[in-house]
Amino acid sequence: MLSVLSPAKRLDFETPPVVDRHSQPAFLDAAQTLAHEAAKLKPEEIQGLMGVSDRIAELNARRFQAFSPPFDLANAKQAVFAFQGDVYQGLDAASLSDDDLGFAQDHVRILSGLYGLLRPLDLMQPYRLEMGTKFRNPRGADLYAFWRDTLAPALAAEDACDVLVNLASKEYFSAVDTEALAARGVEVVTPAFYEMRDGRPKIISFHAKKARGAMVRFLVENRIDRVDGLKGFDRGGYTYRDDLSDAAMLVFTRPDSRG
C-alpha cells in the first residue's frame, strides 16, 4: 500500500531537519528542465502566471535562478520537513521515530509540480510551482502535460503499490493517469473527511487537510497494508462511515467542531 500527498505552499528551510538521512529525487533531471525554463521568466511574468504578490514573484524568480543540483544538506532539505501547512501539521513528521520515517520513505509519496514525485526524505530546494499552473514547457502547455506520462508508471512500479491511497488534492491527483494505474492492476482508494454540520456532512478544508496528514501518520505508525486497516482511523474525532462509503471512497465524519 502506497499513499500520496500534495505538497504545501508554505516552506521551512530555516529549522534544521531532525535527521541527516536523505535521498535524491527520482526525477531531478526533469525538475532541472522545468527550473531552467522558469528561470527565464521575469518576476512580473511569474506574478501573472501564478497570481501571486510582487514579493512572492520576486522570491520565486530568485529561487528558480538559484536552483542548483546536486543537492546536499547544505543547500537543500528533506521534503517531509521542508513542507509546512495543514497537511504537514497533521502528519508532524519531526516527531516520528527513525523506524517510522523509514517506513514512510517506502510507503509515502508527495506529488509536486516541480519534482513530480518525492519520497519523504528526498532533498529539495525551495520553490513554488503548483501543479495546476499553466506553465508552457518542452512537453506541452501545462504541468499536467509534463508529468502525466511519468507519474502513473512510476507509482505502479513501486513494490508497495498494489493499493494507492489518494490523500492528495484534486489539483495534484489529476496529474496521475488513473486509467494507466488500473491497467497495471493498482487499486485507488480515496479517504474523504467530513464534519457534521446541521446533520449533514460538510467538507471543512482546514480540518480535512489536517486529517489527510493525520491519516498518513496513522498508516505509518500502524504499518497499515490493507484497505480494511484504513477504516480504523479515529484521530481528530473521526469515525469511519460504512453507510456513506464505497469501494473507491472511504468516508470519515466527525462532530461539529463549533461546539
PDB file of C-alpha atoms in Angstrom:
ATOM      1  CA  MET A   1       0.000   0.000   0.000  1.00  0.00           C
ATOM      2  CA  LEU A   2       1.324   3.394  -1.070  1.00  0.00           C
ATOM      3  CA  SER A   3      -0.072   6.799  -0.063  1.00  0.00           C
ATOM      4  CA  VAL A   4       0.211  10.066  -1.975  1.00  0.00           C
ATOM      5  CA  LEU A   5       0.017  13.611  -0.595  1.00  0.00           C
ATOM      6  CA  SER A   6       0.017  17.090  -2.067  1.00  0.00           C
ATOM      7  CA  PRO A   7       2.910  19.432  -1.265  1.00  0.00           C
ATOM      8  CA  ALA A   8       2.439  22.741   0.570  1.00  0.00           C
ATOM      9  CA  LYS A   9       2.934  26.351  -0.446  1.00  0.00           C
ATOM     10  CA  ARG A  10       4.454  27.227   2.918  1.00  0.00           C
ATOM     11  CA  LEU A  11       8.041  26.065   3.349  1.00  0.00           C
ATOM     12  CA  ASP A  12      10.509  25.950   6.229  1.00  0.00           C
ATOM     13  CA  PHE A  13      14.161  25.982   5.264  1.00  0.00           C
ATOM     14  CA  GLU A  14      15.304  27.638   8.491  1.00  0.00           C
ATOM     15  CA  THR A  15      14.608  24.895  11.036  1.00  0.00           C
ATOM     16  CA  PRO A  16      17.277  22.171  10.889  1.00  0.00           C
ATOM     17  CA  PRO A  17      15.935  18.704   9.993  1.00  0.00           C
ATOM     18  CA  VAL A  18      15.705  16.213  12.844  1.00  0.00           C
ATOM     19  CA  VAL A  19      17.645  13.539  10.928  1.00  0.00           C
ATOM     20  CA  ASP A  20      20.542  13.589   8.482  1.00  0.00           C
ATOM     21  CA  ARG A  21      19.234  10.667   6.436  1.00  0.00           C
ATOM     22  CA  HIS A  22      18.278  11.801   2.945  1.00  0.00           C
ATOM     23  CA  SER A  23      17.815  10.705  -0.660  1.00  0.00           C
ATOM     24  CA  GLN A  24      17.707  12.270  -4.119  1.00  0.00           C
ATOM     25  CA  PRO A  25      14.511  12.940  -6.124  1.00  0.00           C
ATOM     26  CA  ALA A  26      13.847  10.354  -8.817  1.00  0.00           C
ATOM     27  CA  PHE A  27      13.101  12.985 -11.459  1.00  0.00           C
ATOM     28  CA  LEU A  28      15.726  15.583 -10.660  1.00  0.00           C
ATOM     29  CA  ASP A  29      16.739  15.930 -14.312  1.00  0.00           C
ATOM     30  CA  ALA A  30      13.135  16.711 -15.255  1.00  0.00           C
ATOM     31  CA  ALA A  31      12.884  19.182 -12.377  1.00  0.00           C
ATOM     32  CA  GLN A  32      16.037  20.876 -13.609  1.00  0.00           C
ATOM     33  CA  THR A  33      14.462  21.215 -17.058  1.00  0.00           C
ATOM     34  CA  LEU A  34      11.418  22.941 -15.554  1.00  0.00           C
ATOM     35  CA  ALA A  35      13.519  25.152 -13.287  1.00  0.00           C
ATOM     36  CA  HIS A  36      15.671  26.171 -16.259  1.00  0.00           C
ATOM     37  CA  GLU A  37      12.560  27.198 -18.199  1.00  0.00           C
ATOM     38  CA  ALA A  38      11.095  29.021 -15.193  1.00  0.00           C
ATOM     39  CA  ALA A  39      14.365  30.867 -14.629  1.00  0.00           C
ATOM     40  CA  LYS A  40      13.773  32.642 -17.943  1.00  0.00           C
ATOM     41  CA  LEU A  41      10.647  34.303 -16.531  1.00  0.00           C
ATOM     42  CA  LYS A  42      10.721  37.837 -15.198  1.00  0.00           C
ATOM     43  CA  PRO A  43       9.093  38.461 -11.797  1.00  0.00           C
ATOM     44  CA  GLU A  44       6.122  40.173 -13.432  1.00  0.00           C
ATOM     45  CA  GLU A  45       5.636  37.135 -15.677  1.00  0.00           C
ATOM     46  CA  ILE A  46       5.693  34.841 -12.631  1.00  0.00           C
ATOM     47  CA  GLN A  47       3.184  37.116 -10.944  1.00  0.00           C
ATOM     48  CA  GLY A  48       0.813  36.838 -13.903  1.00  0.00           C
ATOM     49  CA  LEU A  49       1.312  33.099 -14.260  1.00  0.00           C
ATOM     50  CA  MET A  50       0.839  32.221 -10.607  1.00  0.00           C
ATOM     51  CA  GLY A  51      -1.411  35.042  -9.404  1.00  0.00           C
ATOM     52  CA  VAL A  52       0.922  35.904  -6.518  1.00  0.00           C
ATOM     53  CA  SER A  53       2.086  39.151  -4.908  1.00  0.00           C
ATOM     54  CA  ASP A  54       5.087  41.181  -6.073  1.00  0.00           C
ATOM     55  CA  ARG A  55       7.085  39.897  -3.102  1.00  0.00           C
ATOM     56  CA  ILE A  56       6.359  36.223  -3.786  1.00  0.00           C
ATOM     57  CA  ALA A  57       7.011  36.665  -7.502  1.00  0.00           C
ATOM     58  CA  GLU A  58      10.414  38.215  -6.766  1.00  0.00           C
ATOM     59  CA  LEU A  59      11.205  35.457  -4.273  1.00  0.00           C
ATOM     60  CA  ASN A  60      10.381  32.691  -6.710  1.00  0.00           C
ATOM     61  CA  ALA A  61      12.293  34.324  -9.540  1.00  0.00           C
ATOM     62  CA  ARG A  62      15.347  34.197  -7.265  1.00  0.00           C
ATOM     63  CA  ARG A  63      14.599  30.590  -6.324  1.00  0.00           C
ATOM     64  CA  PHE A  64      14.451  29.438  -9.945  1.00  0.00           C
ATOM     65  CA  GLN A  65      17.660  31.319 -10.707  1.00  0.00           C
ATOM     66  CA  ALA A  66      19.353  29.665  -7.722  1.00  0.00           C
ATOM     67  CA  PHE A  67      18.157  26.106  -8.458  1.00  0.00           C
ATOM     68  CA  SER A  68      21.376  24.123  -8.465  1.00  0.00           C
ATOM     69  CA  PRO A  69      21.824  20.332  -8.217  1.00  0.00           C
ATOM     70  CA  PRO A  70      23.424  18.265  -6.873  1.00  0.00           C
ATOM     71  CA  PHE A  71      21.511  18.505  -3.612  1.00  0.00           C
ATOM     72  CA  ASP A  72      23.007  18.010  -0.170  1.00  0.00           C
ATOM     73  CA  LEU A  73      22.079  19.042   3.364  1.00  0.00           C
ATOM     74  CA  ALA A  74      23.925  22.331   2.896  1.00  0.00           C
ATOM     75  CA  ASN A  75      21.752  23.541   0.011  1.00  0.00           C
ATOM     76  CA  ALA A  76      18.526  21.529   0.351  1.00  0.00           C
ATOM     77  CA  LYS A  77      16.234  19.888   2.883  1.00  0.00           C
ATOM     78  CA  GLN A  78      14.195  16.681   3.105  1.00  0.00           C
ATOM     79  CA  ALA A  79      10.746  17.253   1.604  1.00  0.00           C
ATOM     80  CA  VAL A  80       8.713  16.000   4.564  1.00  0.00           C
ATOM     81  CA  PHE A  81      10.442  18.522   6.850  1.00  0.00           C
ATOM     82  CA  ALA A  82      10.532  21.376   4.331  1.00  0.00           C
ATOM     83  CA  PHE A  83       6.810  21.412   3.573  1.00  0.00           C
ATOM     84  CA  GLN A  84       4.617  23.161   6.116  1.00  0.00           C
ATOM     85  CA  GLY A  85       0.862  23.756   6.117  1.00  0.00           C
ATOM     86  CA  ASP A  86      -2.251  21.998   7.324  1.00  0.00           C
ATOM     87  CA  VAL A  87      -1.488  18.528   5.903  1.00  0.00           C
ATOM     88  CA  TYR A  88       2.015  18.537   7.343  1.00  0.00           C
ATOM     89  CA  GLN A  89       0.787  19.776  10.714  1.00  0.00           C
ATOM     90  CA  GLY A  90      -1.428  16.708  10.809  1.00  0.00           C
ATOM     91  CA  LEU A  91       1.496  14.480   9.838  1.00  0.00           C
ATOM     92  CA  ASP A  92       4.005  16.113  12.243  1.00  0.00           C
ATOM     93  CA  ALA A  93       6.907  14.238  10.664  1.00  0.00           C
ATOM     94  CA  ALA A  94       9.510  15.725  13.006  1.00  0.00           C
ATOM     95  CA  SER A  95       8.106  13.662  15.887  1.00  0.00           C
ATOM     96  CA  LEU A  96       8.131  10.334  14.007  1.00  0.00           C
ATOM     97  CA  SER A  97      10.648   7.722  15.084  1.00  0.00           C
ATOM     98  CA  ASP A  98      13.528   6.692  12.837  1.00  0.00           C
ATOM     99  CA  ASP A  99      11.746   3.429  12.090  1.00  0.00           C
ATOM    100  CA  ASP A 100       8.559   5.297  11.216  1.00  0.00           C
ATOM    101  CA  LEU A 101      10.470   7.594   8.867  1.00  0.00           C
ATOM    102  CA  GLY A 102      11.980   4.532   7.224  1.00  0.00           C
ATOM    103  CA  PHE A 103       8.524   3.056   6.695  1.00  0.00           C
ATOM    104  CA  ALA A 104       7.256   6.383   5.339  1.00  0.00           C
ATOM    105  CA  GLN A 105      10.178   6.500   2.903  1.00  0.00           C
ATOM    106  CA  ASP A 106       8.947   3.232   1.383  1.00  0.00           C
ATOM    107  CA  HIS A 107       5.198   3.871   1.592  1.00  0.00           C
ATOM    108  CA  VAL A 108       4.527   7.599   1.168  1.00  0.00           C
ATOM    109  CA  ARG A 109       4.967   9.832  -1.881  1.00  0.00           C
ATOM    110  CA  ILE A 110       4.459  13.569  -2.365  1.00  0.00           C
ATOM    111  CA  LEU A 111       3.226  14.855  -5.717  1.00  0.00           C
ATOM    112  CA  SER A 112       4.977  18.014  -6.896  1.00  0.00           C
ATOM    113  CA  GLY A 113       4.637  20.419  -9.799  1.00  0.00           C
ATOM    114  CA  LEU A 114       8.415  20.846  -9.978  1.00  0.00           C
ATOM    115  CA  TYR A 115       9.789  17.496  -8.793  1.00  0.00           C
ATOM    116  CA  GLY A 116       6.980  15.218  -9.987  1.00  0.00           C
ATOM    117  CA  LEU A 117       7.227  12.680  -7.206  1.00  0.00           C
ATOM    118  CA  LEU A 118       9.112  12.940  -3.928  1.00  0.00           C
ATOM    119  CA  ARG A 119       9.837  10.429  -1.203  1.00  0.00           C
ATOM    120  CA  PRO A 120       9.638  11.946   2.283  1.00  0.00           C
ATOM    121  CA  LEU A 121      13.415  12.082   2.716  1.00  0.00           C
ATOM    122  CA  ASP A 122      14.202  13.274  -0.808  1.00  0.00           C
ATOM    123  CA  LEU A 123      16.113  16.530  -0.727  1.00  0.00           C
ATOM    124  CA  MET A 124      14.544  19.549  -2.398  1.00  0.00           C
ATOM    125  CA  GLN A 125      15.354  23.189  -2.826  1.00  0.00           C
ATOM    126  CA  PRO A 126      12.673  25.831  -2.166  1.00  0.00           C
ATOM    127  CA  TYR A 127      10.207  26.512  -4.957  1.00  0.00           C
ATOM    128  CA  ARG A 128       6.656  27.398  -5.764  1.00  0.00           C
ATOM    129  CA  LEU A 129       5.153  25.806  -8.856  1.00  0.00           C
ATOM    130  CA  GLU A 130       1.682  24.419  -8.321  1.00  0.00           C
ATOM    131  CA  MET A 131       0.546  21.518 -10.459  1.00  0.00           C
ATOM    132  CA  GLY A 132      -2.355  23.496 -11.913  1.00  0.00           C
ATOM    133  CA  THR A 133      -0.083  26.263 -13.211  1.00  0.00           C
ATOM    134  CA  LYS A 134      -0.456  26.755 -16.966  1.00  0.00           C
ATOM    135  CA  PHE A 135       3.275  26.854 -17.480  1.00  0.00           C
ATOM    136  CA  ARG A 136       4.281  26.066 -21.049  1.00  0.00           C
ATOM    137  CA  ASN A 137       7.203  23.650 -21.147  1.00  0.00           C
ATOM    138  CA  PRO A 138       9.013  21.276 -23.526  1.00  0.00           C
ATOM    139  CA  ARG A 139       6.315  18.612 -23.076  1.00  0.00           C
ATOM    140  CA  GLY A 140       3.219  20.746 -23.534  1.00  0.00           C
ATOM    141  CA  ALA A 141       1.047  23.642 -22.438  1.00  0.00           C
ATOM    142  CA  ASP A 142       0.978  22.918 -18.694  1.00  0.00           C
ATOM    143  CA  LEU A 143       2.418  20.779 -15.921  1.00  0.00           C
ATOM    144  CA  TYR A 144      -0.201  18.075 -16.413  1.00  0.00           C
ATOM    145  CA  ALA A 145       1.210  17.547 -19.893  1.00  0.00           C
ATOM    146  CA  PHE A 146       4.722  17.497 -18.466  1.00  0.00           C
ATOM    147  CA  TRP A 147       4.079  14.883 -15.771  1.00  0.00           C
ATOM    148  CA  ARG A 148       1.087  12.796 -16.860  1.00  0.00           C
ATOM    149  CA  ASP A 149       3.044  10.111 -18.746  1.00  0.00           C
ATOM    150  CA  THR A 150       5.567   9.842 -15.907  1.00  0.00           C
ATOM    151  CA  LEU A 151       3.713   9.661 -12.611  1.00  0.00           C
ATOM    152  CA  ALA A 152       1.377   6.665 -13.037  1.00  0.00           C
ATOM    153  CA  PRO A 153       4.090   4.300 -14.360  1.00  0.00           C
ATOM    154  CA  ALA A 154       6.433   5.422 -11.580  1.00  0.00           C
ATOM    155  CA  LEU A 155       3.814   4.812  -8.890  1.00  0.00           C
ATOM    156  CA  ALA A 156       2.737   1.466 -10.356  1.00  0.00           C
ATOM    157  CA  ALA A 157       6.352   0.307 -10.432  1.00  0.00           C
ATOM    158  CA  GLU A 158       6.684   0.735  -6.664  1.00  0.00           C
ATOM    159  CA  ASP A 159       6.861  -2.568  -4.794  1.00  0.00           C
ATOM    160  CA  ALA A 160       4.326  -1.312  -2.245  1.00  0.00           C
ATOM    161  CA  CYS A 161       1.788  -0.072  -4.771  1.00  0.00           C
ATOM    162  CA  ASP A 162      -0.915  -2.706  -5.076  1.00  0.00           C
ATOM    163  CA  VAL A 163      -3.267  -0.165  -3.478  1.00  0.00           C
ATOM    164  CA  LEU A 164      -2.766   3.586  -3.877  1.00  0.00           C
ATOM    165  CA  VAL A 165      -4.290   5.655  -1.072  1.00  0.00           C
ATOM    166  CA  ASN A 166      -5.104   9.056  -2.535  1.00  0.00           C
ATOM    167  CA  LEU A 167      -4.686  11.699   0.146  1.00  0.00           C
ATOM    168  CA  ALA A 168      -3.799  14.418  -2.351  1.00  0.00           C
ATOM    169  CA  SER A 169      -5.931  17.306  -3.551  1.00  0.00           C
ATOM    170  CA  LYS A 170      -7.855  17.104  -6.820  1.00  0.00           C
ATOM    171  CA  GLU A 171      -5.408  19.558  -8.391  1.00  0.00           C
ATOM    172  CA  TYR A 172      -2.468  17.265  -7.771  1.00  0.00           C
ATOM    173  CA  PHE A 173      -4.048  13.862  -8.182  1.00  0.00           C
ATOM    174  CA  SER A 174      -5.376  14.929 -11.591  1.00  0.00           C
ATOM    175  CA  ALA A 175      -1.773  14.652 -12.791  1.00  0.00           C
ATOM    176  CA  VAL A 176      -1.918  10.877 -12.174  1.00  0.00           C
ATOM    177  CA  ASP A 177      -3.360   8.797 -15.002  1.00  0.00           C
ATOM    178  CA  THR A 178      -5.717   6.557 -13.050  1.00  0.00           C
ATOM    179  CA  GLU A 179      -6.599   4.522 -16.143  1.00  0.00           C
ATOM    180  CA  ALA A 180      -2.927   3.661 -16.522  1.00  0.00           C
ATOM    181  CA  LEU A 181      -2.845   2.630 -12.853  1.00  0.00           C
ATOM    182  CA  ALA A 182      -5.901   0.412 -13.313  1.00  0.00           C
ATOM    183  CA  ALA A 183      -4.323  -1.194 -16.361  1.00  0.00           C
ATOM    184  CA  ARG A 184      -1.380  -2.141 -14.152  1.00  0.00           C
ATOM    185  CA  GLY A 185      -3.659  -3.628 -11.510  1.00  0.00           C
ATOM    186  CA  VAL A 186      -3.384  -0.796  -8.985  1.00  0.00           C
ATOM    187  CA  GLU A 187      -6.493  -0.112  -6.897  1.00  0.00           C
ATOM    188  CA  VAL A 188      -7.070   3.534  -5.953  1.00  0.00           C
ATOM    189  CA  VAL A 189      -8.829   4.335  -2.675  1.00  0.00           C
ATOM    190  CA  THR A 190      -9.632   7.906  -1.616  1.00  0.00           C
ATOM    191  CA  PRO A 191     -10.364   8.712   2.041  1.00  0.00           C
ATOM    192  CA  ALA A 192     -12.701  11.701   2.471  1.00  0.00           C
ATOM    193  CA  PHE A 193     -13.090  13.674   5.689  1.00  0.00           C
ATOM    194  CA  TYR A 194     -16.277  15.499   6.624  1.00  0.00           C
ATOM    195  CA  GLU A 195     -17.625  17.408   9.586  1.00  0.00           C
ATOM    196  CA  MET A 196     -21.274  17.089  10.514  1.00  0.00           C
ATOM    197  CA  ARG A 197     -22.936  20.485  10.174  1.00  0.00           C
ATOM    198  CA  ASP A 198     -26.674  20.741  10.809  1.00  0.00           C
ATOM    199  CA  GLY A 199     -26.961  16.977  10.468  1.00  0.00           C
ATOM    200  CA  ARG A 200     -25.210  16.844   7.098  1.00  0.00           C
ATOM    201  CA  PRO A 201     -21.610  16.001   6.204  1.00  0.00           C
ATOM    202  CA  LYS A 202     -19.629  19.002   5.003  1.00  0.00           C
ATOM    203  CA  ILE A 203     -16.011  19.344   3.962  1.00  0.00           C
ATOM    204  CA  ILE A 204     -14.188  21.931   6.086  1.00  0.00           C
ATOM    205  CA  SER A 205     -10.966  22.453   4.159  1.00  0.00           C
ATOM    206  CA  PHE A 206      -8.655  23.209   7.099  1.00  0.00           C
ATOM    207  CA  HIS A 207      -9.803  20.157   9.062  1.00  0.00           C
ATOM    208  CA  ALA A 208      -9.851  17.868   6.015  1.00  0.00           C
ATOM    209  CA  LYS A 209      -6.268  18.787   5.137  1.00  0.00           C
ATOM    210  CA  LYS A 210      -5.052  18.118   8.681  1.00  0.00           C
ATOM    211  CA  ALA A 211      -6.912  14.797   8.610  1.00  0.00           C
ATOM    212  CA  ARG A 212      -5.071  13.747   5.449  1.00  0.00           C
ATOM    213  CA  GLY A 213      -1.766  14.260   7.216  1.00  0.00           C
ATOM    214  CA  ALA A 214      -3.033  12.517  10.333  1.00  0.00           C
ATOM    215  CA  MET A 215      -4.162   9.578   8.189  1.00  0.00           C
ATOM    216  CA  VAL A 216      -0.647   9.232   6.774  1.00  0.00           C
ATOM    217  CA  ARG A 217       0.766   9.253  10.289  1.00  0.00           C
ATOM    218  CA  PHE A 218      -1.782   6.612  11.308  1.00  0.00           C
ATOM    219  CA  LEU A 219      -0.792   4.433   8.327  1.00  0.00           C
ATOM    220  CA  VAL A 220       2.898   4.825   9.101  1.00  0.00           C
ATOM    221  CA  GLU A 221       2.737   4.240  12.853  1.00  0.00           C
ATOM    222  CA  ASN A 222       0.462   1.220  12.496  1.00  0.00           C
ATOM    223  CA  ARG A 223       2.126  -0.200   9.368  1.00  0.00           C
ATOM    224  CA  ILE A 224      -1.236  -0.395   7.607  1.00  0.00           C
ATOM    225  CA  ASP A 225      -1.036  -2.518   4.458  1.00  0.00           C
ATOM    226  CA  ARG A 226      -4.691  -3.380   3.754  1.00  0.00           C
ATOM    227  CA  VAL A 227      -7.720  -1.252   2.875  1.00  0.00           C
ATOM    228  CA  ASP A 228      -9.647  -2.599   5.859  1.00  0.00           C
ATOM    229  CA  GLY A 229      -6.917  -1.231   8.090  1.00  0.00           C
ATOM    230  CA  LEU A 230      -7.717   2.298   6.944  1.00  0.00           C
ATOM    231  CA  LYS A 231     -11.173   2.035   8.469  1.00  0.00           C
ATOM    232  CA  GLY A 232      -9.698   2.034  11.963  1.00  0.00           C
ATOM    233  CA  PHE A 233      -8.621   5.661  11.628  1.00  0.00           C
ATOM    234  CA  ASP A 234     -10.097   7.579  14.556  1.00  0.00           C
ATOM    235  CA  ARG A 235      -7.777  10.532  15.100  1.00  0.00           C
ATOM    236  CA  GLY A 236      -9.157  14.031  15.442  1.00  0.00           C
ATOM    237  CA  GLY A 237     -12.539  12.615  16.385  1.00  0.00           C
ATOM    238  CA  TYR A 238     -13.169  10.976  13.005  1.00  0.00           C
ATOM    239  CA  THR A 239     -15.157   7.769  12.599  1.00  0.00           C
ATOM    240  CA  TYR A 240     -15.416   5.568   9.529  1.00  0.00           C
ATOM    241  CA  ARG A 241     -18.883   5.635   7.969  1.00  0.00           C
ATOM    242  CA  ASP A 242     -19.667   2.442   6.119  1.00  0.00           C
ATOM    243  CA  ASP A 243     -23.107   3.820   5.174  1.00  0.00           C
ATOM    244  CA  LEU A 244     -21.518   6.699   3.221  1.00  0.00           C
ATOM    245  CA  SER A 245     -18.585   4.797   1.740  1.00  0.00           C
ATOM    246  CA  ASP A 246     -17.979   2.595  -1.277  1.00  0.00           C
ATOM    247  CA  ALA A 247     -15.036   0.654  -2.693  1.00  0.00           C
ATOM    248  CA  ALA A 248     -13.402   3.755  -4.152  1.00  0.00           C
ATOM    249  CA  MET A 249     -14.105   6.253  -1.372  1.00  0.00           C
ATOM    250  CA  LEU A 250     -13.844   5.737   2.363  1.00  0.00           C
ATOM    251  CA  VAL A 251     -15.816   8.398   4.219  1.00  0.00           C
ATOM    252  CA  PHE A 252     -14.952   9.568   7.735  1.00  0.00           C
ATOM    253  CA  THR A 253     -17.035  12.045   9.700  1.00  0.00           C
ATOM    254  CA  ARG A 254     -16.647  13.855  12.988  1.00  0.00           C
ATOM    255  CA  PRO A 255     -18.942  16.000  15.144  1.00  0.00           C
ATOM    256  CA  ASP A 256     -19.388  19.711  14.518  1.00  0.00           C
ATOM    257  CA  SER A 257     -16.236  21.394  15.888  1.00  0.00           C
ATOM    258  CA  ARG A 258     -18.086  24.660  16.542  1.00  0.00           C
ATOM    259  CA  GLY A 259     -19.428  23.159  19.773  1.00  0.00           C
TER     260      GLY A 259
END
